[in-house]
Tab-separated table of N, CA and C in Angstrom:
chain	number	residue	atom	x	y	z
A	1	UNK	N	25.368	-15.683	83.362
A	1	UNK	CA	25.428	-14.519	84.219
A	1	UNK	C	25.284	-14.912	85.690
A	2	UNK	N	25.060	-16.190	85.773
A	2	UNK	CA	25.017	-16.871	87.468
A	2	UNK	C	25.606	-16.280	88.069
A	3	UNK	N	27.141	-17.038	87.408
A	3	UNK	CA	28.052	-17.064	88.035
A	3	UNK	C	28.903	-16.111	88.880
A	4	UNK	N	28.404	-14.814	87.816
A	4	UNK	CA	29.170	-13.321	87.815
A	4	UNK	C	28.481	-13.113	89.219
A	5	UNK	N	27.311	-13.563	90.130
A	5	UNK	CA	27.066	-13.353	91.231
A	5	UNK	C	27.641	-13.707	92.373
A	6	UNK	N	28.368	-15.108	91.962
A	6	UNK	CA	29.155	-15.298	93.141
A	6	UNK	C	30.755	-14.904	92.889
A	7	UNK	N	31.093	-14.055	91.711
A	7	UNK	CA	32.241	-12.932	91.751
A	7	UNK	C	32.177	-12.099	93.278
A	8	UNK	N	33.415	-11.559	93.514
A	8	UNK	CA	33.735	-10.835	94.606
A	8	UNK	C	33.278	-9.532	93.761
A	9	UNK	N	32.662	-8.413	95.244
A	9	UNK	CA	32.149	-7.254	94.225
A	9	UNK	C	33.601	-6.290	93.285
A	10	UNK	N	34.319	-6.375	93.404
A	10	UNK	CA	35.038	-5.801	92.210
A	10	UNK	C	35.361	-6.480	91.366
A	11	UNK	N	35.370	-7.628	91.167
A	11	UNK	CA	35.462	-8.467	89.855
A	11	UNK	C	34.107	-8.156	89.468
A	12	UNK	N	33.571	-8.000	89.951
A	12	UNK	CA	31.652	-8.015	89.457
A	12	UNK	C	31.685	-6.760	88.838
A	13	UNK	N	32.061	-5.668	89.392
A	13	UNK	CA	32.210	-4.135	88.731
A	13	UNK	C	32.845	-4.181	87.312
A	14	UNK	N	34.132	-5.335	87.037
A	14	UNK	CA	35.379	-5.407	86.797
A	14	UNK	C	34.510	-6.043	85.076
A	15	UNK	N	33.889	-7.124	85.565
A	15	UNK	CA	33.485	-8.077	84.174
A	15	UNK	C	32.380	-6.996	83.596
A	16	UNK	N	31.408	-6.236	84.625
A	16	UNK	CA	30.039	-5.385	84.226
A	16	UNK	C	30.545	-4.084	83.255
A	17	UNK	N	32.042	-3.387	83.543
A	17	UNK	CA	32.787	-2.577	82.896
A	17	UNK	C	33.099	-3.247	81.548
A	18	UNK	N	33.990	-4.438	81.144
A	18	UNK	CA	34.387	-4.535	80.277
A	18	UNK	C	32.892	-5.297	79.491
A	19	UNK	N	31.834	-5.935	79.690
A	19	UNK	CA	30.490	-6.296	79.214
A	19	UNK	C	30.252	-4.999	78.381
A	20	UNK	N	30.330	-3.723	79.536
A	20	UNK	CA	29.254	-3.076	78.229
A	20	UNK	C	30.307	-2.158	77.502
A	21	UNK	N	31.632	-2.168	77.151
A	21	UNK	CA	32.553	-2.117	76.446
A	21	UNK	C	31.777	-2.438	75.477
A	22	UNK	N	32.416	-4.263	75.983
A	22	UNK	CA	31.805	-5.056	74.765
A	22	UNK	C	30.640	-4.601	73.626
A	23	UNK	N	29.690	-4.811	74.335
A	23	UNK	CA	28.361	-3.842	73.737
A	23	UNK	C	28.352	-2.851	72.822
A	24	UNK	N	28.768	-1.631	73.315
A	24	UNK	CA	29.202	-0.800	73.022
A	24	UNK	C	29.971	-0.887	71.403
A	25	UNK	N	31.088	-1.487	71.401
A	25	UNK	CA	32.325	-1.797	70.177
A	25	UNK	C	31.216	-2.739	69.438
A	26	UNK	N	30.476	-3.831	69.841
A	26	UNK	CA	29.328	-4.494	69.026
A	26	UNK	C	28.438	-3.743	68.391
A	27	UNK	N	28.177	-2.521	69.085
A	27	UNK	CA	26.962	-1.460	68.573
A	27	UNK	C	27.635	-0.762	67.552
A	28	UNK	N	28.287	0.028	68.101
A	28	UNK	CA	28.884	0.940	66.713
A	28	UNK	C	29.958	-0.119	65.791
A	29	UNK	N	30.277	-1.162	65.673
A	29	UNK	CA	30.579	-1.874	64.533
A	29	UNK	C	29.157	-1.958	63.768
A	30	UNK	N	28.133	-3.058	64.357
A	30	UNK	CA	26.961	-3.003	63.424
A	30	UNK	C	26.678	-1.140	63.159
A	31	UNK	N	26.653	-0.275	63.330
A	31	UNK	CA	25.854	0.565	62.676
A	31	UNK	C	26.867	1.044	61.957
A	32	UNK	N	28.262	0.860	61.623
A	32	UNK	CA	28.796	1.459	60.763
A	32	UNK	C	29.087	0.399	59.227
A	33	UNK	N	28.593	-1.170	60.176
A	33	UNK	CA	28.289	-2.074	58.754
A	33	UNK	C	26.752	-1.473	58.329
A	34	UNK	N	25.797	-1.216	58.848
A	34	UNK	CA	24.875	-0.415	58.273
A	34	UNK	C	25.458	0.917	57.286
A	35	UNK	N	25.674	1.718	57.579
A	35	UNK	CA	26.024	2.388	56.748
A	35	UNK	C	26.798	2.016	55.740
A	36	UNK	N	28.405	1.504	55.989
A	36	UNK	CA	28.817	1.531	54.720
A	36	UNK	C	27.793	0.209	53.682
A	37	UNK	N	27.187	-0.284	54.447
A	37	UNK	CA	26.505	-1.466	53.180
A	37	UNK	C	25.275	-0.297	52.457
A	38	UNK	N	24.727	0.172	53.357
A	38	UNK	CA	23.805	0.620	52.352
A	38	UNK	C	23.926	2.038	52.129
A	39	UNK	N	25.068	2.724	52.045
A	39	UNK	CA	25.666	3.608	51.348
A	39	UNK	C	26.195	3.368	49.988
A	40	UNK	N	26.893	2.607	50.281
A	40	UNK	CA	28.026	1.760	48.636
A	40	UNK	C	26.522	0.996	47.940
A	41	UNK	N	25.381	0.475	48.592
A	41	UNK	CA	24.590	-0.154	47.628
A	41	UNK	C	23.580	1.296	47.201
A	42	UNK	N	23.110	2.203	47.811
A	42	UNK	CA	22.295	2.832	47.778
A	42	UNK	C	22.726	4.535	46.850
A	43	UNK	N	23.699	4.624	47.122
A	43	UNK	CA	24.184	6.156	46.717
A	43	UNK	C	25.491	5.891	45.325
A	44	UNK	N	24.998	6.734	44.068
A	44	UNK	CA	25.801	6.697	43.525
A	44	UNK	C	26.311	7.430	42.957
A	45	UNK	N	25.565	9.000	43.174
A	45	UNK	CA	26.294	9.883	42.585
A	45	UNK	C	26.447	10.659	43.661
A	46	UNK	N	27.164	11.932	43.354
A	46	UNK	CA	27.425	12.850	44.348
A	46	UNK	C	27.013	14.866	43.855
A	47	UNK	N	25.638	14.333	42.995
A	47	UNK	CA	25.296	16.184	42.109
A	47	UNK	C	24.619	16.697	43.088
A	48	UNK	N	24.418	16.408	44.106
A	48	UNK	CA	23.939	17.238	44.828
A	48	UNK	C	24.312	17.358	46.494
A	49	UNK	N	24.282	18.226	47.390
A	49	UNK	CA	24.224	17.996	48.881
A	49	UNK	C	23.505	16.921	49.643
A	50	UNK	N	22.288	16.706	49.189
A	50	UNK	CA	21.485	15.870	49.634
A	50	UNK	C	20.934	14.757	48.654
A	51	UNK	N	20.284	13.714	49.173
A	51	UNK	CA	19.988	12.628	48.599
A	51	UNK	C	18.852	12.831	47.996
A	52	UNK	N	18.572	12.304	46.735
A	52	UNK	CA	17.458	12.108	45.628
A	52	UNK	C	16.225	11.242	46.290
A	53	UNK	N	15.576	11.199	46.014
A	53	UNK	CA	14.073	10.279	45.922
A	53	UNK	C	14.761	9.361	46.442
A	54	UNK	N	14.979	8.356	45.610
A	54	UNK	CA	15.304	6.886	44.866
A	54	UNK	C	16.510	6.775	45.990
A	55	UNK	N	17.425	7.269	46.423
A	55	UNK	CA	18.535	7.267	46.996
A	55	UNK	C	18.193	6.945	48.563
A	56	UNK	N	17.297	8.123	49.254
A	56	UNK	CA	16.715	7.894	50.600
A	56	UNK	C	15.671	7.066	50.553
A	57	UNK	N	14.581	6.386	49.382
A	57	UNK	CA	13.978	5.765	50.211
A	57	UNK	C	15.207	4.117	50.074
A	58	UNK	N	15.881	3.789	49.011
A	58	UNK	CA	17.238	2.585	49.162
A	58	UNK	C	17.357	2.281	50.725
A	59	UNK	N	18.014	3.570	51.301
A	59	UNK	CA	18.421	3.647	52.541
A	59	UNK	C	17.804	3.432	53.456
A	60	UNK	N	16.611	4.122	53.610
A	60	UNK	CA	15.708	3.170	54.492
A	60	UNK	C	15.430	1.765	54.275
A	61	UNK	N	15.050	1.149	53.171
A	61	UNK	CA	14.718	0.003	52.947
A	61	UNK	C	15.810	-0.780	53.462
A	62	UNK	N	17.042	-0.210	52.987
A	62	UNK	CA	18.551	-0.656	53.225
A	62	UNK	C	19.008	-1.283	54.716
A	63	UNK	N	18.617	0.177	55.428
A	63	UNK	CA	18.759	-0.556	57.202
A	63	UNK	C	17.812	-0.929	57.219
A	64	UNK	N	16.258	-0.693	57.034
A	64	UNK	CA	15.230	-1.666	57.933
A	64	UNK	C	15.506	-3.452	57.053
A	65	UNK	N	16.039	-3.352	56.228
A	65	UNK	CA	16.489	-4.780	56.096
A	65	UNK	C	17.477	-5.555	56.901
A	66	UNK	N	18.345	-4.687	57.193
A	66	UNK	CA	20.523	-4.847	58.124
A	66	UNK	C	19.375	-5.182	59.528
A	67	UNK	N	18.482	-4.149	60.240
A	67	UNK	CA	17.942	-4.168	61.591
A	67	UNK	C	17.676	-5.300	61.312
A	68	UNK	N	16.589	-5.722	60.568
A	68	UNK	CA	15.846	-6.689	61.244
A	68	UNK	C	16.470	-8.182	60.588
A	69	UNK	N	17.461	-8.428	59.765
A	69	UNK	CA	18.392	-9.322	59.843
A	69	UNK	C	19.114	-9.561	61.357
A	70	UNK	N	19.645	-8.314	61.386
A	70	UNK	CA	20.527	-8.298	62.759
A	70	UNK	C	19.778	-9.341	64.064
A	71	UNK	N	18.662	-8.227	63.686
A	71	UNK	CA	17.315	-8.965	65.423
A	71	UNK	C	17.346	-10.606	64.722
A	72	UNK	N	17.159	-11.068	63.631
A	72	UNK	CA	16.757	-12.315	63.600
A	72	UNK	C	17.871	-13.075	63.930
A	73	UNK	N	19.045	-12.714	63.496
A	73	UNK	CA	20.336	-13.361	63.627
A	73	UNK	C	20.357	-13.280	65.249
A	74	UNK	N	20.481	-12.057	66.036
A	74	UNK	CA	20.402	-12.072	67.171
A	74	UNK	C	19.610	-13.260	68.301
A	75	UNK	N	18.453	-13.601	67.209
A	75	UNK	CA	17.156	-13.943	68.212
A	75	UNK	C	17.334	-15.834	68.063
A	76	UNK	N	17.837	-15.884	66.685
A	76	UNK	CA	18.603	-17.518	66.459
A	76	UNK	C	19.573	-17.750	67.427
A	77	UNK	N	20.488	-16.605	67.400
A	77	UNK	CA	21.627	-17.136	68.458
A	77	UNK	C	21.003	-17.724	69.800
A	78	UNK	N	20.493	-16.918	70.070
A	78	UNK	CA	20.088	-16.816	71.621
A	78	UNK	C	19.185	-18.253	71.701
A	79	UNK	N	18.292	-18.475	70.676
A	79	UNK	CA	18.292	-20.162	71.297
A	79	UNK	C	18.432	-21.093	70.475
A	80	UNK	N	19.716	-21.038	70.155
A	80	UNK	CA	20.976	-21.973	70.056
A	80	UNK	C	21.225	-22.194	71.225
A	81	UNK	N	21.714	-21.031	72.029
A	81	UNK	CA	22.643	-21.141	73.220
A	81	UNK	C	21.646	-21.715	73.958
A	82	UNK	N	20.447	-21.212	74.263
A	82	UNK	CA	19.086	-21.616	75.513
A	82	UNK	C	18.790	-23.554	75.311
A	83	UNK	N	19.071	-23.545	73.601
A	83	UNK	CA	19.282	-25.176	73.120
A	83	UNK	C	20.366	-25.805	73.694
A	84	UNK	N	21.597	-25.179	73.397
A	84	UNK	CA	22.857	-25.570	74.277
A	84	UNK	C	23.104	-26.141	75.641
A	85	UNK	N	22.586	-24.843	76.452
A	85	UNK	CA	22.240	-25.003	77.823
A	85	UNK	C	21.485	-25.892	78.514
A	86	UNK	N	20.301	-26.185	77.439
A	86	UNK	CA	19.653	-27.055	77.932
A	86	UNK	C	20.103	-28.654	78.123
A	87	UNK	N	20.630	-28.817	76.852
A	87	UNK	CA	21.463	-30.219	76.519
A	87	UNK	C	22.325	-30.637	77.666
A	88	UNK	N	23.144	-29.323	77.796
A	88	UNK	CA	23.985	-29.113	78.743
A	88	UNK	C	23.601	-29.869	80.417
A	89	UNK	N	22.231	-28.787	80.911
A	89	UNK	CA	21.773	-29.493	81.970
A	89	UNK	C	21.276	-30.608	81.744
A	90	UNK	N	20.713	-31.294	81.160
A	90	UNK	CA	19.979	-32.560	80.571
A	90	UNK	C	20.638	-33.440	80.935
A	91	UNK	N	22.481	-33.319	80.481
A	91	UNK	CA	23.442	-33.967	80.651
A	91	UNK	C	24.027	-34.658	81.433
A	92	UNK	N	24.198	-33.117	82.455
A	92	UNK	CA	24.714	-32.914	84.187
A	92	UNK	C	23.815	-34.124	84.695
A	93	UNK	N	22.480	-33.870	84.739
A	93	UNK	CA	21.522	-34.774	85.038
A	93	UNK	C	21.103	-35.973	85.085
A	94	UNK	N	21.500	-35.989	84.054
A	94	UNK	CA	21.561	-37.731	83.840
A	94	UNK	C	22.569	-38.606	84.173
A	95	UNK	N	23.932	-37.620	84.478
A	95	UNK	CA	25.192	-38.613	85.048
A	95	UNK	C	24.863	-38.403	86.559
A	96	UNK	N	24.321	-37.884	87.333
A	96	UNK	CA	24.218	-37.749	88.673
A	96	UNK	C	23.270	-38.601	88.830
C-alpha cells in the first residue's frame, strides 16, 4: 500500500474504488459460500416455513465454523505475505 501513496491523486481514488469493489465481490462470495454450504449440509426437509431445532442450531454451528476457518485462513495468509516481505527486504539488503 506504499506505493499507492506516491500514485497521482486520481489514480489513488482510481485503485481505492476498484480495492473496495474488490472487497466487496470477496464479501458477498464468502457469505453466499456460507450459506449454500451450510444450507445443503444443514437443511433437509422442507414441512415446514421455518427451521426445526436440529436444523438452526446445524446452522449456527455451520457458519461459526465457515467464520472462523475463513479468519484463520485469512490470518495464515497475511503472514505468509509479512514472511514474504520480509525475505524480500532481507534480500534487497544484502545485495546493497
Amino acid at each position: 500500500m506504499e506505493a499507492v501513496g506516491r500514485l497521482p491523486p486520481p489514480e489513488q481514488q482510481k485503485f481505492m474504488k476498484t480495492l473496495e469493489e474488490m472487497q466487496m465481490k470477496d464479501s458477498l462470495t464468502m457469505y453466499n459460500n456460507l450459506v449454500d454450504r451450510c444450507f445443503t449440509s444443514c437443511v433437509s426437509s422442507f414441512r415446514s416455513k421455518t427451521l426445526d431445532k436440529y436444523e438452526t442450531s446445524c446452522v449456527e454451528h455451520c457458519a461459526s465454523r465457515y467464520v472462523k476457518m475463513t479468519q484463520r485462513v485469512g490470518l495464515r495468509f497475511a503472514e505468509h505475505q509479512a514472511m514474504q516481505q520480509k525475505r524480500a527486504a532481507d534480500a534487497a539488503a544484502a545485495g546493497n
